[in-house]
Tab-separated table of C-alpha atoms in Angstrom:
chain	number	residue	atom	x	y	z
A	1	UNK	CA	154.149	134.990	47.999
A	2	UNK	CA	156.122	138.610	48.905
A	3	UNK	CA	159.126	139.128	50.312
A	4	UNK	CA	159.903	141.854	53.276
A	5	UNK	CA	162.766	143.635	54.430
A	6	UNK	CA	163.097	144.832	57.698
A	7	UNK	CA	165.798	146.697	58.718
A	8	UNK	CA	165.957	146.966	62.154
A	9	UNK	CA	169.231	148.658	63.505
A	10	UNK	CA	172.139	147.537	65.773
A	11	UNK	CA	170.370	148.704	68.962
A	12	UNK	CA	167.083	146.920	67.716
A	13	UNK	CA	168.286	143.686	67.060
A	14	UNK	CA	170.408	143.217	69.916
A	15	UNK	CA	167.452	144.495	71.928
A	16	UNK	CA	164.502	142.819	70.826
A	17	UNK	CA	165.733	140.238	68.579
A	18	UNK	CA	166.578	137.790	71.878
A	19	UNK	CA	163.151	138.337	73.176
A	20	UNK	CA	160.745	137.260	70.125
A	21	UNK	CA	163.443	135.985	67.141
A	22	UNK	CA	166.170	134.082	68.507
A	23	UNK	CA	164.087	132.399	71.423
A	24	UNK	CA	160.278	131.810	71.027
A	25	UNK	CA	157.202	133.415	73.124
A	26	UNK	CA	154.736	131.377	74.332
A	27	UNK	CA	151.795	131.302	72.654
A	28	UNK	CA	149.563	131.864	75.989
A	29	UNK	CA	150.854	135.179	75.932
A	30	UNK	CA	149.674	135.949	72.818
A	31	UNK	CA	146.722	134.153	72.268
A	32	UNK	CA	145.709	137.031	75.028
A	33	UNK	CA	145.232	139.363	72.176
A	34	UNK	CA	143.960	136.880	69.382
A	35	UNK	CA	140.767	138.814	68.292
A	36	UNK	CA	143.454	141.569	66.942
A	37	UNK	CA	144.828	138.800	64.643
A	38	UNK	CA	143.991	137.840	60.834
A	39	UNK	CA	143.323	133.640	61.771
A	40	UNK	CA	142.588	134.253	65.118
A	41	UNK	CA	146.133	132.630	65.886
A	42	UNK	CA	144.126	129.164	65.467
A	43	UNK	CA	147.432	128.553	63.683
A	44	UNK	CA	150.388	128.273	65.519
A	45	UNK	CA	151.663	125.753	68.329
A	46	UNK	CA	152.606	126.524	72.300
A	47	UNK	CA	155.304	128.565	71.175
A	48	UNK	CA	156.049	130.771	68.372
A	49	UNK	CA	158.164	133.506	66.949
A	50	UNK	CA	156.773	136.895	66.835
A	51	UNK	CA	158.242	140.465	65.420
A	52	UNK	CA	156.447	143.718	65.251
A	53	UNK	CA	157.179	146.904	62.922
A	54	UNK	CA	156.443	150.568	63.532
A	55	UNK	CA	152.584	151.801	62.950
A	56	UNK	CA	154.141	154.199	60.450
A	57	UNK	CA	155.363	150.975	58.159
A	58	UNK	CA	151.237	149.779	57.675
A	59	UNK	CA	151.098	150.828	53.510
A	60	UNK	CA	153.309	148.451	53.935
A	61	UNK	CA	152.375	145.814	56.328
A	62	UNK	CA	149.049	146.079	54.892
A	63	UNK	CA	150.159	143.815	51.584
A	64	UNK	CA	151.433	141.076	53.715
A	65	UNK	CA	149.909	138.082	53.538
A	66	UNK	CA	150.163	134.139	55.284
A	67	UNK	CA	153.037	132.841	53.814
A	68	UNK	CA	154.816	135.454	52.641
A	69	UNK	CA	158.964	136.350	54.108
A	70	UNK	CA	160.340	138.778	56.574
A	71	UNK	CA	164.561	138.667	56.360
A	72	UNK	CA	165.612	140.658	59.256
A	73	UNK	CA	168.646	142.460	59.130
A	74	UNK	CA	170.151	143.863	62.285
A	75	UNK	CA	173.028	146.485	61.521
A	76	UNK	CA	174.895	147.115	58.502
A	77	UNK	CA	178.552	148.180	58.077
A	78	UNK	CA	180.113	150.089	55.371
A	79	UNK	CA	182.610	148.962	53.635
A	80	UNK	CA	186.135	151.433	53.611
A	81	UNK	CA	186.216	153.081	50.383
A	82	UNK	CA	182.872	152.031	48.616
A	83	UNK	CA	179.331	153.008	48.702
A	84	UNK	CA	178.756	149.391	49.316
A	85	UNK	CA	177.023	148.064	52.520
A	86	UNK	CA	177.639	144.725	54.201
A	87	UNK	CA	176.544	142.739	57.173
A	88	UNK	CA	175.442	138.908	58.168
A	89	UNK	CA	171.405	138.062	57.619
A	90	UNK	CA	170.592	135.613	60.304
A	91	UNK	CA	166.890	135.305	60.595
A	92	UNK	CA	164.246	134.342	57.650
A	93	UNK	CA	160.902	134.810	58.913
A	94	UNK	CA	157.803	133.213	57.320
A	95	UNK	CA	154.404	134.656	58.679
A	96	UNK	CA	151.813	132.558	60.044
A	97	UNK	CA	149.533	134.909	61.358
A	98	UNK	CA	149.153	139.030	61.458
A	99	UNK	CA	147.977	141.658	63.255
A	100	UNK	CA	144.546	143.646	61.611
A	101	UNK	CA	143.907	147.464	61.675
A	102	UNK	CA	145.644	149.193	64.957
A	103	UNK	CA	143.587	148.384	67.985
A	104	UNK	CA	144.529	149.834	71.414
A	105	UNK	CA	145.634	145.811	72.619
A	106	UNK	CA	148.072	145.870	69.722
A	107	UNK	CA	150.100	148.574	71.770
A	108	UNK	CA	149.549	146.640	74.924
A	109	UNK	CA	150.836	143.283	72.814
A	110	UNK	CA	153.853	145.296	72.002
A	111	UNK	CA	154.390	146.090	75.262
A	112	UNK	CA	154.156	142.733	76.800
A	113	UNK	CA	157.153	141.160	74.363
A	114	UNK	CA	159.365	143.966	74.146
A	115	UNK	CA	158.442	146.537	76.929
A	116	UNK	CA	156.831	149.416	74.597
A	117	UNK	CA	154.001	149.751	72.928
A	118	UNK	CA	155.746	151.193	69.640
A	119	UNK	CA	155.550	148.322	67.382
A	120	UNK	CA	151.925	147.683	67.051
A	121	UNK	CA	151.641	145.779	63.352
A	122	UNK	CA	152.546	142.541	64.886
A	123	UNK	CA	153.145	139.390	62.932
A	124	UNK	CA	153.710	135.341	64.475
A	125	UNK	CA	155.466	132.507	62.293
A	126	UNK	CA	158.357	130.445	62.510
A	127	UNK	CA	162.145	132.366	62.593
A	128	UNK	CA	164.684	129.803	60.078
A	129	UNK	CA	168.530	130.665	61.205
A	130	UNK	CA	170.487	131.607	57.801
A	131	UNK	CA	173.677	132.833	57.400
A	132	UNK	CA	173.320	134.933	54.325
A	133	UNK	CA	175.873	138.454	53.379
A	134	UNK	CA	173.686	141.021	52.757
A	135	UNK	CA	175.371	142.315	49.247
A	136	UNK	CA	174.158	138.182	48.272
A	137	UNK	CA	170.499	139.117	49.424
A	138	UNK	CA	170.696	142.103	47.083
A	139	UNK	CA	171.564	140.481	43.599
A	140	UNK	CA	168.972	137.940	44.383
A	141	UNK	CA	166.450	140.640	44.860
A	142	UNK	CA	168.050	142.684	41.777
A	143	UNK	CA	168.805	145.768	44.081
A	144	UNK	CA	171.698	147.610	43.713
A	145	UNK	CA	175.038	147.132	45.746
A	146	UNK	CA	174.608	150.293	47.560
A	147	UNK	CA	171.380	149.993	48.099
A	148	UNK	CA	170.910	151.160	52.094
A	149	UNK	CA	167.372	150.187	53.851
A	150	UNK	CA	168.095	153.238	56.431
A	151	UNK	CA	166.023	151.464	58.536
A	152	UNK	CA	162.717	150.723	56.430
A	153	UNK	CA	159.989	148.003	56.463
A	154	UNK	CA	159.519	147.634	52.956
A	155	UNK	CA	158.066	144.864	49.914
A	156	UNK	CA	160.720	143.635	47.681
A	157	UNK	CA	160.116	144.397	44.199
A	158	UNK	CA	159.335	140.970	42.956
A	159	UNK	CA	160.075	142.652	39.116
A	160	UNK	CA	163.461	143.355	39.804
A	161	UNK	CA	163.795	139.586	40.416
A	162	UNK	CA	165.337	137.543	38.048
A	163	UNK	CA	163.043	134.469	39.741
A	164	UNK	CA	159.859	134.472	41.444
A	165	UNK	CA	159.485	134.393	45.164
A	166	UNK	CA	159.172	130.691	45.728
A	167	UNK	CA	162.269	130.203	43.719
A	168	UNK	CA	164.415	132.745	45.296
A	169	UNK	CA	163.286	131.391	49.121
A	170	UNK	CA	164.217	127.655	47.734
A	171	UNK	CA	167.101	128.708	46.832
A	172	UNK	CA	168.188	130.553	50.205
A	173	UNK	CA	167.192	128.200	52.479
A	174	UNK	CA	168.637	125.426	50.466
A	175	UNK	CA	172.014	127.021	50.353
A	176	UNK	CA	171.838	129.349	53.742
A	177	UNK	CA	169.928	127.648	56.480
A	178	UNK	CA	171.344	127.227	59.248
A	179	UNK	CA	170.356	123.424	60.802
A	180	UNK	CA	171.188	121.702	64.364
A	181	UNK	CA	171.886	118.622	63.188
A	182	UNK	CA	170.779	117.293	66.364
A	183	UNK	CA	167.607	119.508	66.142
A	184	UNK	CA	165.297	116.827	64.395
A	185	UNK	CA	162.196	119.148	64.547
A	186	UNK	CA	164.062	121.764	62.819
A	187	UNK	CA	165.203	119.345	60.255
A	188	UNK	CA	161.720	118.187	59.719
A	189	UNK	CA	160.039	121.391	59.568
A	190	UNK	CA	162.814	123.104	57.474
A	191	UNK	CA	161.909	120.134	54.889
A	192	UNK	CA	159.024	120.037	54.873
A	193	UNK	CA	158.635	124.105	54.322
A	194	UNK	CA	160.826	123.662	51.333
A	195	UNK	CA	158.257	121.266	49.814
A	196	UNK	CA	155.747	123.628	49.540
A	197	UNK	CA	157.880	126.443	48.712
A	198	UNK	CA	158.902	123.987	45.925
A	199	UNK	CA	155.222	122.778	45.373
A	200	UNK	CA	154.177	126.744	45.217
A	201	UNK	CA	156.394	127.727	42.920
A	202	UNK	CA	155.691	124.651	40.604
A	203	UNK	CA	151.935	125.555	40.524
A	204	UNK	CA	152.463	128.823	39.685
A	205	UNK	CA	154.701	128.494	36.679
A	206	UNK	CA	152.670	125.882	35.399
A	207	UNK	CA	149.224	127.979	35.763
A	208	UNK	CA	151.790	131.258	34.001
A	209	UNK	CA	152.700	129.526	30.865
A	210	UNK	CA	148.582	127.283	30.512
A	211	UNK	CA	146.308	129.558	32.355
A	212	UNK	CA	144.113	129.164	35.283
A	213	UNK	CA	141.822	127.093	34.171
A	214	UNK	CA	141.357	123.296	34.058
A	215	UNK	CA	142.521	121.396	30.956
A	216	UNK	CA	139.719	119.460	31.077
A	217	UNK	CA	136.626	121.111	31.971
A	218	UNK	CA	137.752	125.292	31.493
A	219	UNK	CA	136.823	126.117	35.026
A	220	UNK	CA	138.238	129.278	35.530
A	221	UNK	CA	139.811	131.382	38.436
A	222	UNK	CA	139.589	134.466	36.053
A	223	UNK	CA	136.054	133.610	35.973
A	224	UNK	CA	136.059	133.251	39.748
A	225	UNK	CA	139.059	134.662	41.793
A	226	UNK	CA	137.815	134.056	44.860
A	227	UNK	CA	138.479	130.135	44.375
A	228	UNK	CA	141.951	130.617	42.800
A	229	UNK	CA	142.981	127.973	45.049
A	230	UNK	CA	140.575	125.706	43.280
A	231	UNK	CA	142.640	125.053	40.529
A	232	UNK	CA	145.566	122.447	40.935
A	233	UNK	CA	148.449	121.126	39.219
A	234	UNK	CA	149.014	117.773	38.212
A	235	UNK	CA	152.381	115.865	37.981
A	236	UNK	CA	151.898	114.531	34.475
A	237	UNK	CA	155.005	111.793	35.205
A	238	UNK	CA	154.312	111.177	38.984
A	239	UNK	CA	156.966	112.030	41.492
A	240	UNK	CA	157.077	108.850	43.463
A	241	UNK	CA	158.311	107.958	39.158
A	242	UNK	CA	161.061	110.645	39.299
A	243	UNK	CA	158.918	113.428	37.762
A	244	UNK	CA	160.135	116.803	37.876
A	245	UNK	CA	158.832	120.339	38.866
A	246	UNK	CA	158.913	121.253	35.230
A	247	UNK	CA	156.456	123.053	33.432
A	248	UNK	CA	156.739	120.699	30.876
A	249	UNK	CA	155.160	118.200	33.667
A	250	UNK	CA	152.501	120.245	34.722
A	251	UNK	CA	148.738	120.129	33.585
A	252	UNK	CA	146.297	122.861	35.795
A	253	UNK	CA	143.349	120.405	36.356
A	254	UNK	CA	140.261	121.247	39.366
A	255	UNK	CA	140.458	119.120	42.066
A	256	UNK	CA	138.140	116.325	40.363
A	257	UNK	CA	140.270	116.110	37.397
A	258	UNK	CA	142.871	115.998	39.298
A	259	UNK	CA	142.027	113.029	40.956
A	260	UNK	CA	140.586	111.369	37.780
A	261	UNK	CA	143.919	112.401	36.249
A	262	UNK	CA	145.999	110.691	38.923
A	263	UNK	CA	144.018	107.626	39.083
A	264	UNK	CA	143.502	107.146	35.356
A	265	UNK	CA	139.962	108.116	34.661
A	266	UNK	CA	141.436	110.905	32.052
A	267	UNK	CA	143.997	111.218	30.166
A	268	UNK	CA	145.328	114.034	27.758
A	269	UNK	CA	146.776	113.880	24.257
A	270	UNK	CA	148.680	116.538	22.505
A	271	UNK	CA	147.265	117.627	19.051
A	272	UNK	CA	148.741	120.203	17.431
A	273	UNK	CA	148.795	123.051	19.706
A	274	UNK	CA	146.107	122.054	22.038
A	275	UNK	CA	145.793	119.496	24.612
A	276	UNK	CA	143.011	117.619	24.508
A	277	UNK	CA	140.952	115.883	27.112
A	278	UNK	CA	140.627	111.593	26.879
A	279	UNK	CA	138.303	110.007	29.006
A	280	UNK	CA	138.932	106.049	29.820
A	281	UNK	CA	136.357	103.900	27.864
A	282	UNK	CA	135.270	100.929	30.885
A	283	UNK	CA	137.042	102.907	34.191
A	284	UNK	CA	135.085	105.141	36.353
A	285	UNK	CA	131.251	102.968	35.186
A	286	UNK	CA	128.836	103.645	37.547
A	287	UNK	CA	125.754	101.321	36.670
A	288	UNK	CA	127.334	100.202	33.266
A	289	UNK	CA	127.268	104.248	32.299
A	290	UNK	CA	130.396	106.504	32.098
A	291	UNK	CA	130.579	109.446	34.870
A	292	UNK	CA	128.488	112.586	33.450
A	293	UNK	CA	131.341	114.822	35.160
A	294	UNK	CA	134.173	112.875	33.064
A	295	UNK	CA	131.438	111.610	29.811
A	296	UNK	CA	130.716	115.529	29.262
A	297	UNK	CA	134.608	116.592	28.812
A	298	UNK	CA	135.437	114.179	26.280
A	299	UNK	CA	137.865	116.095	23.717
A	300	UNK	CA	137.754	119.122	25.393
A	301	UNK	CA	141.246	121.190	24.864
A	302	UNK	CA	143.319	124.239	26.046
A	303	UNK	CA	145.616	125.648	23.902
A	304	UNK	CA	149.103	125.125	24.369
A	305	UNK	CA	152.654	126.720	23.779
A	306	UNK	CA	153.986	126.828	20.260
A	307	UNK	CA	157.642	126.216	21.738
A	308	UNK	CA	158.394	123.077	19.820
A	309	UNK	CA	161.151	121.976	22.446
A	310	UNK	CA	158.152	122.177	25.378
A	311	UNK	CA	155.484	120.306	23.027
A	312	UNK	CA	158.464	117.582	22.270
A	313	UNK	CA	158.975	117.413	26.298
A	314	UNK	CA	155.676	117.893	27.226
A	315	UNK	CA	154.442	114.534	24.733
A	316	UNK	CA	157.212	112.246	26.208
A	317	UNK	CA	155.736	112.771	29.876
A	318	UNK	CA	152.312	112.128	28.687
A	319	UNK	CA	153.805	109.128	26.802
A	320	UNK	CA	155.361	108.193	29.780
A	321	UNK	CA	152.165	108.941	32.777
A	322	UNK	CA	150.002	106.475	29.757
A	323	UNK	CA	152.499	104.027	30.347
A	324	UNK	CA	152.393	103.573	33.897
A	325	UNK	CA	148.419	104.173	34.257
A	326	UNK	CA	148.308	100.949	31.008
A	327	UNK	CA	146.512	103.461	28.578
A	328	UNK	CA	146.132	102.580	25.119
A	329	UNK	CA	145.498	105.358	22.792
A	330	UNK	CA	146.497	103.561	19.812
């Protein structure tokens, strides 16, 4: 996930902001010009939120991705007697779809939604109403206070961050989002964004401090990035048993161990400094025979951290999943 920054200008915002951010489009208008889009726009409902940047800003727009957040800021005001900069960030944007290359019916998009054809690199999502200051935005990015956008489309330097993208964006919306408390949908699909923001960022510090590969059978996305998605993290202590998003809780398993995993097929032990791989003597027979694709993994390990407060933490959960799934490793 990346974060954006778009600064857009007094005159901008109150201009165009009202026609794509704070009220939707509908999506017949742009699924007009769908064949200039990444997915086609196969992903968004009969309305949607749309914003467009300069063709000057595509470096830039070119390492956006699905998923990743636009904040929005319209003007910003300088505070009397500091080199400081303040102002009210209203709009979050999360992109659902983008524009690709710089066709000719990119400019004629443009034109239809805001009535020139200057903003070409076009992206649709959903808009999520904050109320964040500005100077707050900076020390979660790890800018400095005076740090002015002059009116720039740029990437936030995730290394400044003192947390990683997913963290930062739970924590924002969890503390700045604006909700209609009559606005059910809203509700719902603020919620249910914040679950996979929180879901994201699990997975990835998990996959940081173990690797991407599975614990139990060492398929690897360094092996093959292209399926990076193909490795998953497990819950070790389910949540539906008050497990946590800890990386204490987390075992990267493929999608088949996964499933074995949650439905006690396999298990994992610590020893030492590995983890190693336990497959369930009578479950999972097919014919009175163990599973080949669980029989063959038997012991196999990953290496683990030496931190002895992790190991201590990470052997209670697995005490505790063995527990609930009736596992005996005595």
């Amino acid at each position: 996930m990346n974060i954006f920054i778009h600064h857009v200008g007094k005159d901008g915002a109150n201009r165009d902001f009202p026609k794509s951010i704070e009220n939707q489009v509908p999506s017949q208008k742009t699924k007009l010009y769908k064949s200039t889009f990444r997915n086609g726009l196969k992903n968004i409902g009969d309305e949607t939120n749309i914003w467009g940047v300069p063709a000057g800003a595509k470096p830039i727009f070119d390492q956006l991705n699905e998923g990743d957040w636009i904040f929005l800021i319209g003007s910003l005001n300088k505070i009397p007697d500091t080199q400081t900069w303040e102002s009210k960030i209203r709009f979050a944007f999360q992109i659902v779809d983008y524009t690709i290359g710089i066709e000719e019916q990119a400019f004629d998009l443009s034109k239809s939604i805001w009535g020139e054809p200057r903003f070409p690199l076009v992206v649709v999502g959903q808009v999520f109403p904050i109320d964040l200051q500005y100077s707050r935005l900076l020390r979660y990015i790890g800018y400095k206070p005076n740090f002015f956008p002059s009116g720039l489309f740029f990437r936030v330097n995730e290394s400044r961050m003192a947390m990683t993208p997913e963290e930062l964006m739970e924590e924002i919306l969890s503390e700045s989002c604006v909700m209609d408390k009559d606005d059910l949908v809203s509700q719902r699909t603020t919620k249910f964004v914040l679950r996979a923001i929180r879901a994201a960022s699990f997975r990835n510090r998990v996959l940081n401090v173990l690797g991407k590969q599975c614990a139990a059978c060492n398929f690897s996305t360094l092996r093959e990035p292209s399926l990076s998605s193909g490795i998953e993290v497990a819950h070790i202590v389910p949540v539906e048993y008050g497990g946590q998003d800890t990386i204490e809780n987390g075992i990267p398993l493929c999608r088949l161990h996964h499933w074995a995993f949650d439905n006690g097929l396999i298990t994992f032990r610590v020893d030492h400094e590995r983890l190693k791989t336990v497959v369930h003597p009578t479950r999972g027979m097919y014919l009175g025979q163990r599973d080949w694709a669980l029989q063959q993994f038997e012991a196999s390990t990953i290496s683990l951290p030496g931190d002895k407060q992790y190991l201590k933490i990470l052997e209670r959960n697995l005490n505790e999943h063995n527990s609930i799934y009736r596992w005996d490793l005595s």
